[in-house]
Short mmCIF file of C-alpha atoms in Angstrom, two decimals:
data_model
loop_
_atom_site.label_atom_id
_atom_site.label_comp_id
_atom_site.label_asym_id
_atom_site.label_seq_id
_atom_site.Cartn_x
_atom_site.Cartn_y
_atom_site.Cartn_z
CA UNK A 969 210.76 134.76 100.27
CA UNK A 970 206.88 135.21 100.16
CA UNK A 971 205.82 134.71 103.50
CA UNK A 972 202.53 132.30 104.05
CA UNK A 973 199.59 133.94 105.07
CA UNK A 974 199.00 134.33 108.71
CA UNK A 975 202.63 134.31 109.99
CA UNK A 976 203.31 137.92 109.26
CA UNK A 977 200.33 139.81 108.78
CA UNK A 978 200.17 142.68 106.47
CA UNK A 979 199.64 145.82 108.66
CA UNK A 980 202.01 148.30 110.79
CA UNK A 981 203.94 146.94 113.81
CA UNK A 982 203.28 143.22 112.44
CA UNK A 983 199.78 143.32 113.86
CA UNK A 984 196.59 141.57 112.01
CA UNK A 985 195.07 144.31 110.16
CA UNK A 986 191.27 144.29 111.70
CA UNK A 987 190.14 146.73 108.90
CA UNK A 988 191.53 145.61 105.66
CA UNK A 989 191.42 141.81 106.83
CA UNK A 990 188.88 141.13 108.75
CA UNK A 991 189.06 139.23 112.63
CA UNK A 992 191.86 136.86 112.98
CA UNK A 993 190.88 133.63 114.00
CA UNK A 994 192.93 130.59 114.22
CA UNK A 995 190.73 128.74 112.31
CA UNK A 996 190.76 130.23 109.43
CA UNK A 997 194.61 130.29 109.34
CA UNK A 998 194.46 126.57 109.72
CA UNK A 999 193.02 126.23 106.23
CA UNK A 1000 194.47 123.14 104.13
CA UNK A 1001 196.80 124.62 101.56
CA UNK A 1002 197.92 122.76 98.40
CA UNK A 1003 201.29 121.26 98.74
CA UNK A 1004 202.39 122.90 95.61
CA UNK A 1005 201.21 126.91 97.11
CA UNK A 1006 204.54 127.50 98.95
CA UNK A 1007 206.65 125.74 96.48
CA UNK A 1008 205.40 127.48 93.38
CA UNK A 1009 205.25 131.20 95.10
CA UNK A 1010 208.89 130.91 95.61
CA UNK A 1011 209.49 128.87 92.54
CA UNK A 1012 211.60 132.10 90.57
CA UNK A 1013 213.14 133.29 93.35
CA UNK A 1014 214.53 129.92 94.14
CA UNK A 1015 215.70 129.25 90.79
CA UNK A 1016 217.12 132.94 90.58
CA UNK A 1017 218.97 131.81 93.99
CA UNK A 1018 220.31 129.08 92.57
CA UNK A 1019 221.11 130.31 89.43
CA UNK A 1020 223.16 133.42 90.97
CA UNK A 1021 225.20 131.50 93.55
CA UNK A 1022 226.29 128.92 90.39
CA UNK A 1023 227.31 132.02 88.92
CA UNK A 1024 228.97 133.13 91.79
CA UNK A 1025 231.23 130.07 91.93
CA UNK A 1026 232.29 129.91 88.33
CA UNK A 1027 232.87 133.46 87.38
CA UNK A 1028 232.96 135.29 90.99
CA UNK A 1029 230.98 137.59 92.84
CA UNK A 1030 231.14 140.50 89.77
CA UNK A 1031 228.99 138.18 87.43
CA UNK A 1032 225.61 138.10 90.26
CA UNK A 1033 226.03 141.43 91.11
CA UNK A 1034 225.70 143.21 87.60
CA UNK A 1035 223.21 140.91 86.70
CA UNK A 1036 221.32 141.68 89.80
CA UNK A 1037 221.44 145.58 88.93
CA UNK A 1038 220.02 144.41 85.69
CA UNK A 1039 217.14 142.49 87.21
CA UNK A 1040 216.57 145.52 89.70
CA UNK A 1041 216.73 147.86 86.55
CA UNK A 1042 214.42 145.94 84.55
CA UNK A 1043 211.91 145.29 87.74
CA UNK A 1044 211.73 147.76 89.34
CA UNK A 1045 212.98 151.36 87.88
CA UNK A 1046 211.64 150.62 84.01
CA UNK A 1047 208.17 149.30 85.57
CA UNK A 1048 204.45 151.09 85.43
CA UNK A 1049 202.64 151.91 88.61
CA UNK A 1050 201.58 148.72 90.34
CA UNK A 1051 197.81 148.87 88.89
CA UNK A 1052 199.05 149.27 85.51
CA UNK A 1053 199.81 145.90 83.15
CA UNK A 1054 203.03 145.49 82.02
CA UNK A 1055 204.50 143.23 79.55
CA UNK A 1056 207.34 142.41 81.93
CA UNK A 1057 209.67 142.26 78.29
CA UNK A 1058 212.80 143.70 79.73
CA UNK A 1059 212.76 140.77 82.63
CA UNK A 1060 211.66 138.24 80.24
CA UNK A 1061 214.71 138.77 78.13
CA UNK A 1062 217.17 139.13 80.77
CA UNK A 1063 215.97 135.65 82.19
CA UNK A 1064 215.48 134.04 79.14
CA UNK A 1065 211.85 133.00 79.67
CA UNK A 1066 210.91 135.18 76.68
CA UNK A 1067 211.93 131.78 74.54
CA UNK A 1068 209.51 129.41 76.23
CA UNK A 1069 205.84 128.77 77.10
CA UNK A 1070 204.79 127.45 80.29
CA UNK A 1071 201.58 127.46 82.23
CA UNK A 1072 202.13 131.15 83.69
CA UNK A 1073 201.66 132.50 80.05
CA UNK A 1074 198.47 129.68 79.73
CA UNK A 1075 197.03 129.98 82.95
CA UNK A 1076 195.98 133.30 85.07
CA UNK A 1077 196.68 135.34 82.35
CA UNK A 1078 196.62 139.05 84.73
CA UNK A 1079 195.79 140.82 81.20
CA UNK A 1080 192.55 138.93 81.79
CA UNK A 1081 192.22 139.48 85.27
CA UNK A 1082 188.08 139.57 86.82
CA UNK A 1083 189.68 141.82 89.60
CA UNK A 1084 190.84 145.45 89.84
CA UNK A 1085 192.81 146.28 92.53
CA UNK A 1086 192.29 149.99 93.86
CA UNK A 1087 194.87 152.53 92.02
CA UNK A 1088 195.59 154.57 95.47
CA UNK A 1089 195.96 151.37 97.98
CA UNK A 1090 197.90 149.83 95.25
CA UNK A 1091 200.61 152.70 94.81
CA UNK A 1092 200.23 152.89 98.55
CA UNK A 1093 200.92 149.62 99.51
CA UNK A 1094 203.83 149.24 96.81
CA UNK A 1095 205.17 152.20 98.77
CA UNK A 1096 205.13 150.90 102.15
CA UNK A 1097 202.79 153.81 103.36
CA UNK A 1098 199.73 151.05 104.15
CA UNK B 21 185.06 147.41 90.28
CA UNK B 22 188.03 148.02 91.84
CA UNK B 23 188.32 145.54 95.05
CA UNK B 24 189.97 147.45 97.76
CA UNK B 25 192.01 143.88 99.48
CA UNK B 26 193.51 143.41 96.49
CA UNK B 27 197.28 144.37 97.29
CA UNK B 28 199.00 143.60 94.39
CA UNK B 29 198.50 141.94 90.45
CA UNK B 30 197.84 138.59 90.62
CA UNK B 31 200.71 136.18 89.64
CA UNK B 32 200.25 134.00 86.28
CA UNK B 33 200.07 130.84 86.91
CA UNK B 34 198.33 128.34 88.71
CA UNK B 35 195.84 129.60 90.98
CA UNK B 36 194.91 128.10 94.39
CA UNK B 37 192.49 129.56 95.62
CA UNK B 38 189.86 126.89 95.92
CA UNK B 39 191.75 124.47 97.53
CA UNK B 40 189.95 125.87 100.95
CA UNK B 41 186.71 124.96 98.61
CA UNK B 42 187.56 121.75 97.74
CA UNK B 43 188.74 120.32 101.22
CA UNK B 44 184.92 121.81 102.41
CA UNK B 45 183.11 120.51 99.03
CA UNK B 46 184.39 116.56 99.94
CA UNK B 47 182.57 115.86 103.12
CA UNK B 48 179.60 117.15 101.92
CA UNK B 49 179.04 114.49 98.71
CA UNK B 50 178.27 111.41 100.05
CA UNK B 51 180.55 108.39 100.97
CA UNK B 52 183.30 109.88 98.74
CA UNK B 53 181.52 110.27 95.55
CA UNK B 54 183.00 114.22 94.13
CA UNK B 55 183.65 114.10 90.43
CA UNK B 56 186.64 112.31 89.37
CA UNK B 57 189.14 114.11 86.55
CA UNK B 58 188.61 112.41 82.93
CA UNK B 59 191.29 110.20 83.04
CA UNK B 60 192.64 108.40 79.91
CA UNK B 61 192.67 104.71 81.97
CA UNK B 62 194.60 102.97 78.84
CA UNK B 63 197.42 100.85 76.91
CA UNK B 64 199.39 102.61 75.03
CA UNK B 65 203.14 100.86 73.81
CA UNK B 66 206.26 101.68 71.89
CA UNK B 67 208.76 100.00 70.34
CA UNK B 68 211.68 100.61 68.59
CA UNK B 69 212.35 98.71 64.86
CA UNK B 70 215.11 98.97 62.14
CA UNK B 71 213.92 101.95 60.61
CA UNK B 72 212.84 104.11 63.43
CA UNK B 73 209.96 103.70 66.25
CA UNK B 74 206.29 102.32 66.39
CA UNK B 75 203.95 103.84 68.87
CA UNK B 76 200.46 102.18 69.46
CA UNK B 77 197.47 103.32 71.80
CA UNK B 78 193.77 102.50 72.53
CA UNK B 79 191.28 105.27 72.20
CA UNK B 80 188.99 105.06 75.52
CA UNK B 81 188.77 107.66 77.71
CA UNK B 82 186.93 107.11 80.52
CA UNK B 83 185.70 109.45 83.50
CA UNK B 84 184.92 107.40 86.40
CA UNK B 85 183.47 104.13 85.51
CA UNK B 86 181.63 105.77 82.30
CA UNK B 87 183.19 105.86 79.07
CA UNK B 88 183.95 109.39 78.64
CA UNK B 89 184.97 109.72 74.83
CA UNK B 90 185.39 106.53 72.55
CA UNK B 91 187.78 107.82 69.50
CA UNK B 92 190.07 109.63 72.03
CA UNK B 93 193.35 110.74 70.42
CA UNK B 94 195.96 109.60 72.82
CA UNK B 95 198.84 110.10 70.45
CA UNK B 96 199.62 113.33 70.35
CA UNK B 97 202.05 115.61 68.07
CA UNK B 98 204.89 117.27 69.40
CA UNK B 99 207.22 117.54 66.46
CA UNK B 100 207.18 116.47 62.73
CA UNK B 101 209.60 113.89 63.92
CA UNK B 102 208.25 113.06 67.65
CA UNK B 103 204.83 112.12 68.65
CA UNK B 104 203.66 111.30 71.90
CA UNK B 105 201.46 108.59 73.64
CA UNK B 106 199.93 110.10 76.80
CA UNK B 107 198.36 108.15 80.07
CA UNK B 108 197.14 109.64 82.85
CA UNK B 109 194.89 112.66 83.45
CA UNK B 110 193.49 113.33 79.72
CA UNK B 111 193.93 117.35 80.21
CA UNK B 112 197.37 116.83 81.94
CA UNK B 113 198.31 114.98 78.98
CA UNK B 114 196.96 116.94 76.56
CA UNK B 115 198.11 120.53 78.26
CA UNK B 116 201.80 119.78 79.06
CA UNK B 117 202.12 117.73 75.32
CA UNK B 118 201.23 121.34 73.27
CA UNK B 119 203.13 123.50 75.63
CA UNK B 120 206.58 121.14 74.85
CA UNK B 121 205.28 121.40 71.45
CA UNK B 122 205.21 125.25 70.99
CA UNK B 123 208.47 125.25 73.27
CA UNK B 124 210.24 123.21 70.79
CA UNK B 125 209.00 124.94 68.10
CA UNK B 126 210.25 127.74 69.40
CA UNK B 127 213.53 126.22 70.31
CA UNK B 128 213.60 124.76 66.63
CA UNK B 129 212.70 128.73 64.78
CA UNK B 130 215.00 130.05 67.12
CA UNK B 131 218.19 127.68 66.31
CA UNK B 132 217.51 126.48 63.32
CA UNK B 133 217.78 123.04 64.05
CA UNK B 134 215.51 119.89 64.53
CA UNK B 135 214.47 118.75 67.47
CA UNK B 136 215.65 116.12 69.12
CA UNK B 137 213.77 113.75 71.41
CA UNK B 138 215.88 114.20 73.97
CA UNK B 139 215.33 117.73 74.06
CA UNK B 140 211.89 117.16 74.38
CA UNK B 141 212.53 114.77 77.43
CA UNK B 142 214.64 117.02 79.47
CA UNK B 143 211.76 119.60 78.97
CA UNK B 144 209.27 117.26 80.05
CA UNK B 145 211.41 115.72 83.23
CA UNK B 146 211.63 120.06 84.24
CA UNK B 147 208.22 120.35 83.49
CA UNK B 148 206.82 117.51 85.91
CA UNK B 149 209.32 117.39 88.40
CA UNK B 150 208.42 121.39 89.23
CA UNK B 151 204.78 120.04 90.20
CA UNK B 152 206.01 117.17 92.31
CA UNK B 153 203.70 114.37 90.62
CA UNK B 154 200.36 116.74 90.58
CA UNK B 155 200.11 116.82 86.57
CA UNK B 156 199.61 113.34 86.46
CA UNK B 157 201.18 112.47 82.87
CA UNK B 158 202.48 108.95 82.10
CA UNK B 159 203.90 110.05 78.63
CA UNK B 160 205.55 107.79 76.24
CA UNK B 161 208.14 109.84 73.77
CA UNK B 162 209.44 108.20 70.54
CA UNK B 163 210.78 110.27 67.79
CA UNK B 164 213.52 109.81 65.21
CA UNK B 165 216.12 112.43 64.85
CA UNK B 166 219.63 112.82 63.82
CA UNK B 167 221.13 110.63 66.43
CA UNK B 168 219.06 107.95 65.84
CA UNK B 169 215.56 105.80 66.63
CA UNK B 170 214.65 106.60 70.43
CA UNK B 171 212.10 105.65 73.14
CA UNK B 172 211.47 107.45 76.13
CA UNK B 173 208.61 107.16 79.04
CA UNK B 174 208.64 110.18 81.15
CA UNK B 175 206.59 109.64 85.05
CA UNK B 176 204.36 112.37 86.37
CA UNK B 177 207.18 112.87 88.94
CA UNK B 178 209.64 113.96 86.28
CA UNK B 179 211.22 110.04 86.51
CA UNK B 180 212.42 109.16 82.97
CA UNK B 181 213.61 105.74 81.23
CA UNK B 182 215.12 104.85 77.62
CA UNK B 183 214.07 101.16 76.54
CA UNK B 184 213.65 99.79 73.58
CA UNK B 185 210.02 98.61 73.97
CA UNK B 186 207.80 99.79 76.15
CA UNK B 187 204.31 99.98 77.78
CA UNK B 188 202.19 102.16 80.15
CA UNK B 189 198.61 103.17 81.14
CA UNK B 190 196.02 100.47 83.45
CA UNK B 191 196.58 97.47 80.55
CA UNK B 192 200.42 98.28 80.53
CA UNK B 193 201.18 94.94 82.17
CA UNK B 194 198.70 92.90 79.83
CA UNK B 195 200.57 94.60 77.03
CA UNK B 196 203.99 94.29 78.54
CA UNK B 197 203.51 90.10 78.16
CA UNK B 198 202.76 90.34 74.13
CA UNK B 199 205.93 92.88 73.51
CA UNK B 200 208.22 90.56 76.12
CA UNK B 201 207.40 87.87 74.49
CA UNK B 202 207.51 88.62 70.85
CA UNK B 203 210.28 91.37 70.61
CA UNK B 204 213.52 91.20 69.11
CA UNK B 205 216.31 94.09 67.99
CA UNK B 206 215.90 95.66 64.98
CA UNK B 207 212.68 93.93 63.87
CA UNK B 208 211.49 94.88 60.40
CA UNK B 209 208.12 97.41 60.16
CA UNK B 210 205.34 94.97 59.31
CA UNK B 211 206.12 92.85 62.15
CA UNK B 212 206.33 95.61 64.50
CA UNK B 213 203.51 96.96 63.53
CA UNK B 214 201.83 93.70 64.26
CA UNK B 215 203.96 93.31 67.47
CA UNK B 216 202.09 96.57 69.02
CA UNK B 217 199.10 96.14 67.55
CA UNK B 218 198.92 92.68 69.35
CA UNK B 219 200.40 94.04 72.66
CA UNK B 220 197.46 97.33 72.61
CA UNK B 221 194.57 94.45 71.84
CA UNK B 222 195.88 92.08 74.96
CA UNK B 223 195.55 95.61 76.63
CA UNK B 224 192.24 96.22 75.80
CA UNK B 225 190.60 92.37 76.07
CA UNK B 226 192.57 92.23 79.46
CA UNK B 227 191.55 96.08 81.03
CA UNK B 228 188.24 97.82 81.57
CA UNK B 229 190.12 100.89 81.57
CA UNK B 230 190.95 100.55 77.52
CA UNK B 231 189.02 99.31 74.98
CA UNK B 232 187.70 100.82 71.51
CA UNK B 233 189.90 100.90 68.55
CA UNK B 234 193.79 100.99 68.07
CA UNK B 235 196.03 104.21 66.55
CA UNK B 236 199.17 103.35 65.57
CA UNK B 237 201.80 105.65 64.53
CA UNK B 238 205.05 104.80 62.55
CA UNK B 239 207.79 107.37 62.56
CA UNK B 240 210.74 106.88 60.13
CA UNK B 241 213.19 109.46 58.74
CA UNK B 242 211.34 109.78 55.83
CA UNK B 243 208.07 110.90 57.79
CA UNK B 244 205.34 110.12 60.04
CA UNK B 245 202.66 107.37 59.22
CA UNK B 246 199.82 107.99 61.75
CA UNK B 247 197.45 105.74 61.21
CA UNK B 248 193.98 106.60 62.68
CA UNK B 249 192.38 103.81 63.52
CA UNK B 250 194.72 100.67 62.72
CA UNK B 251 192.44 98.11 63.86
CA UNK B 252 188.45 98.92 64.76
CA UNK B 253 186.78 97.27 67.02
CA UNK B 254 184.37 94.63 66.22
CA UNK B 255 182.18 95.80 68.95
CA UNK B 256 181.06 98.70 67.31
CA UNK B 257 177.37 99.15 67.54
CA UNK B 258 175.87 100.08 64.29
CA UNK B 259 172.85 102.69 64.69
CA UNK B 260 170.14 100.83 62.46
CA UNK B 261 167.46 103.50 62.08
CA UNK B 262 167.73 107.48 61.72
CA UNK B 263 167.09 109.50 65.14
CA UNK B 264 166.05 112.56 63.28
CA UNK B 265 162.08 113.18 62.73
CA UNK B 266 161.06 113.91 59.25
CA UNK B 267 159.50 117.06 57.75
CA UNK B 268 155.65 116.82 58.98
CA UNK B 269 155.94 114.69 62.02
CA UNK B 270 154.83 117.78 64.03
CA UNK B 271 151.18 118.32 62.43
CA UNK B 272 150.25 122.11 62.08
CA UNK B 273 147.35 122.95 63.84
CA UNK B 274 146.34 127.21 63.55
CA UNK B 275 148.49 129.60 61.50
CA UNK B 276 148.43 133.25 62.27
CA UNK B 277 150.49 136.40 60.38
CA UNK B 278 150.80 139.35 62.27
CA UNK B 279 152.08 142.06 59.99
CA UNK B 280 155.11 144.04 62.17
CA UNK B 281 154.28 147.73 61.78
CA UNK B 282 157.37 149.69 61.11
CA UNK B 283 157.69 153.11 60.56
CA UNK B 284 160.74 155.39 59.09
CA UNK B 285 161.90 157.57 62.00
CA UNK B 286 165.27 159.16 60.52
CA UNK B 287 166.82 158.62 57.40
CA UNK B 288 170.12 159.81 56.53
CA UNK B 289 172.26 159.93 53.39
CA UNK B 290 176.37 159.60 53.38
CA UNK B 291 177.83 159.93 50.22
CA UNK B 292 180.07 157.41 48.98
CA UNK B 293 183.32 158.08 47.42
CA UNK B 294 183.85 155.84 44.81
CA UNK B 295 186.67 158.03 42.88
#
């Protein structure tokens, strides 16, 4: 589950990182957040909850767990270096959203992106070494 | 530039980042008065006849309490047997109508088969009830497919309800009197025609919100008769001269040439081949 911001900071030992992130105040954690931010963070990995423990029921635990290899396959071994666009086409397929548009193909496109993240604190950071 | 607190890609999606913006923007217009969404403040109606289904809708779109666009298009296409009437938000409308149109297209190429309006309902109802009422769509759905003439109105919370008439938007419940009163099953199409177009001018005499002319839009198995406008309005205002000024208005006072001086600094020669 994505965490919200604030309520696990992102550096070592769980402590606000005062370089990267600037001074923690409690005011700025108190920002008003959309009611859809949480909902629509953890929108896939809800439905991928959901849809695995259905599966679990009818067919039994074998169906979830080679499926899950699968996702963790496509995700995570068959993937670029974090700063690097991918097309995402093996998880598309295996979750069936390569059939159907919605507003995360419309919207935020990240081939488009303004932003570059930094190659080194990326790989870092995908590597836990931050 | 590579931003060094960027962690990861950003997710596609919707983006909500300036919702911190926003909630610090509103106290600082006065009394209230931040810049409302266009919406599409409107009658639009359905009904269902013999021969299939008979959708009707005004065409004002209005952004605050100025009229924003006066030949707005609030029937939209979503199949070559569905079209959809769409309340609301105009971009919510518009935005969430063509993506359930390309994903029933797709659906459609992929399987080979037409679609059918329930299809595009249960799409729809996913759709909206994911955002928990923040598109805010009032959609009405009628199509004909092989299972028959239907009529759906989908909610912005993802509600959904199969009648056989049918009316939404700010003049729904002006609207809703006319088709009450003068509906009955399996009406013939001239009638219904007239039935709608009735209901969508009660809309617009009785609302601010709607007003202009009326679309209708007659779906049958044999095709789609979209009808754009039905009925104008006898409001119109008639521009009675030209606004454009005439060759000469602007009198020509001096007139000076100044010759640009150009010189040849390389030239180069590629040969063509033209074998």
């Amino acid at each position: 589950i994505v965490p919200v911001a604030g309520f696990s900071p992102q550096g070592a030992y769980g402590v606000q990182d005062s370089l990267r992130s600037g001074f923690t105040s409690v005011k700025n954690e108190l920002l008003p957040s959309h009611p859809l931010e949480l909902s629509e963070k953890n929108f896939q990995l809800n439905q991928d909850k959901m849809n695995f423990s259905t599966l679990r029921n009818i067919q039994g635990l074998h169906a979830p767990l080679k499926l899950q290899m699968e996702y963790r396959a496509a995700r995570q071994v068959i993937q670029r270096l974090p700063f690097l666009q991918s097309s995402n086409l093996a998880l598309d397929t295996l979750r069936n959203s390569d059939e159907s548009i919605g507003f995360e193909d419309v919207l935020n496109d990240p081939a488009h992106s303004e932003v570059m993240g930094e190659p080194h604190m990326m790989v870092e950071y995908k590597l836990g070494l931050l | 530039m590579a931003l060094s607190n960027i962690f990861e890609t950003p997710t596609p999606g919707f983006n909500f980042d300036n919702t911190a913006r926003n909630a610090a923007l509103e106290g600082l217009f006065d009394r209230g008065k931040a810049p409302k969404a266009m919406k599409t403040g409107t009658t639009i109606a359905g009904v269902v006849f013999k021969d299939g289904v008979v959708l009707g809708a005004d065409t004002r779109a209005t952004s605050g309490e100025v009229v924003a666009d006066k030949m707005c298009a609030k029937i939209h296409y979503i199949s070559p047997n569905i079209y959809c009437c769409g309340a609301g938000t105009a971009a919510d409308t518009e935005k969430t109508t063509d993506l359930l149109s390309s994903n029933l297209a797709i659906y459609s190429l992929n399987s080979g088969r037409n679609p059918r309006v329930i299809m595009a309902v249960n799409i729809l109802q996913d759709m909206l009830y994911r955002y928990h009422g923040q598109i805010g769509a009032n959609l009405i759905l009628g199509g004909v497919d092989c299972t028959g003439n239907h009529l759906y109105t989908v909610g912005p919370y993802g509600s959904v309800n199969k009648v056989p008439y049918l009316s939404m938007g700010s003049g729904d419940l002006a609207a809703l009197g006319i088709l009450e009163d003068g509906f009955k099953p399996d009406l013939e199409l001239e009638p219904a025609k007239e039935l709608v177009r009735a209901a969508i001018k009660a809309g617009i005499m009785s609302d601010l919100g709607s007003g202009n002319n009326i679309d209708i839009c007659v779906i049958t198995k044999q095709g789609v008769d979209y009808i754009r406008p039905y009925q104008e309005s006898q409001y119109k205002d008639i521009r009675k001269i030209k606004y454009k000024y005439r060759q000469g208005t602007t009198p020509v006072l001096t007139e000076k040439v100044v010759p640009l001086k150009l010189e040849v600094v390389q030239e180069t020669v590629q040969k063509m081949e033209t074998a």
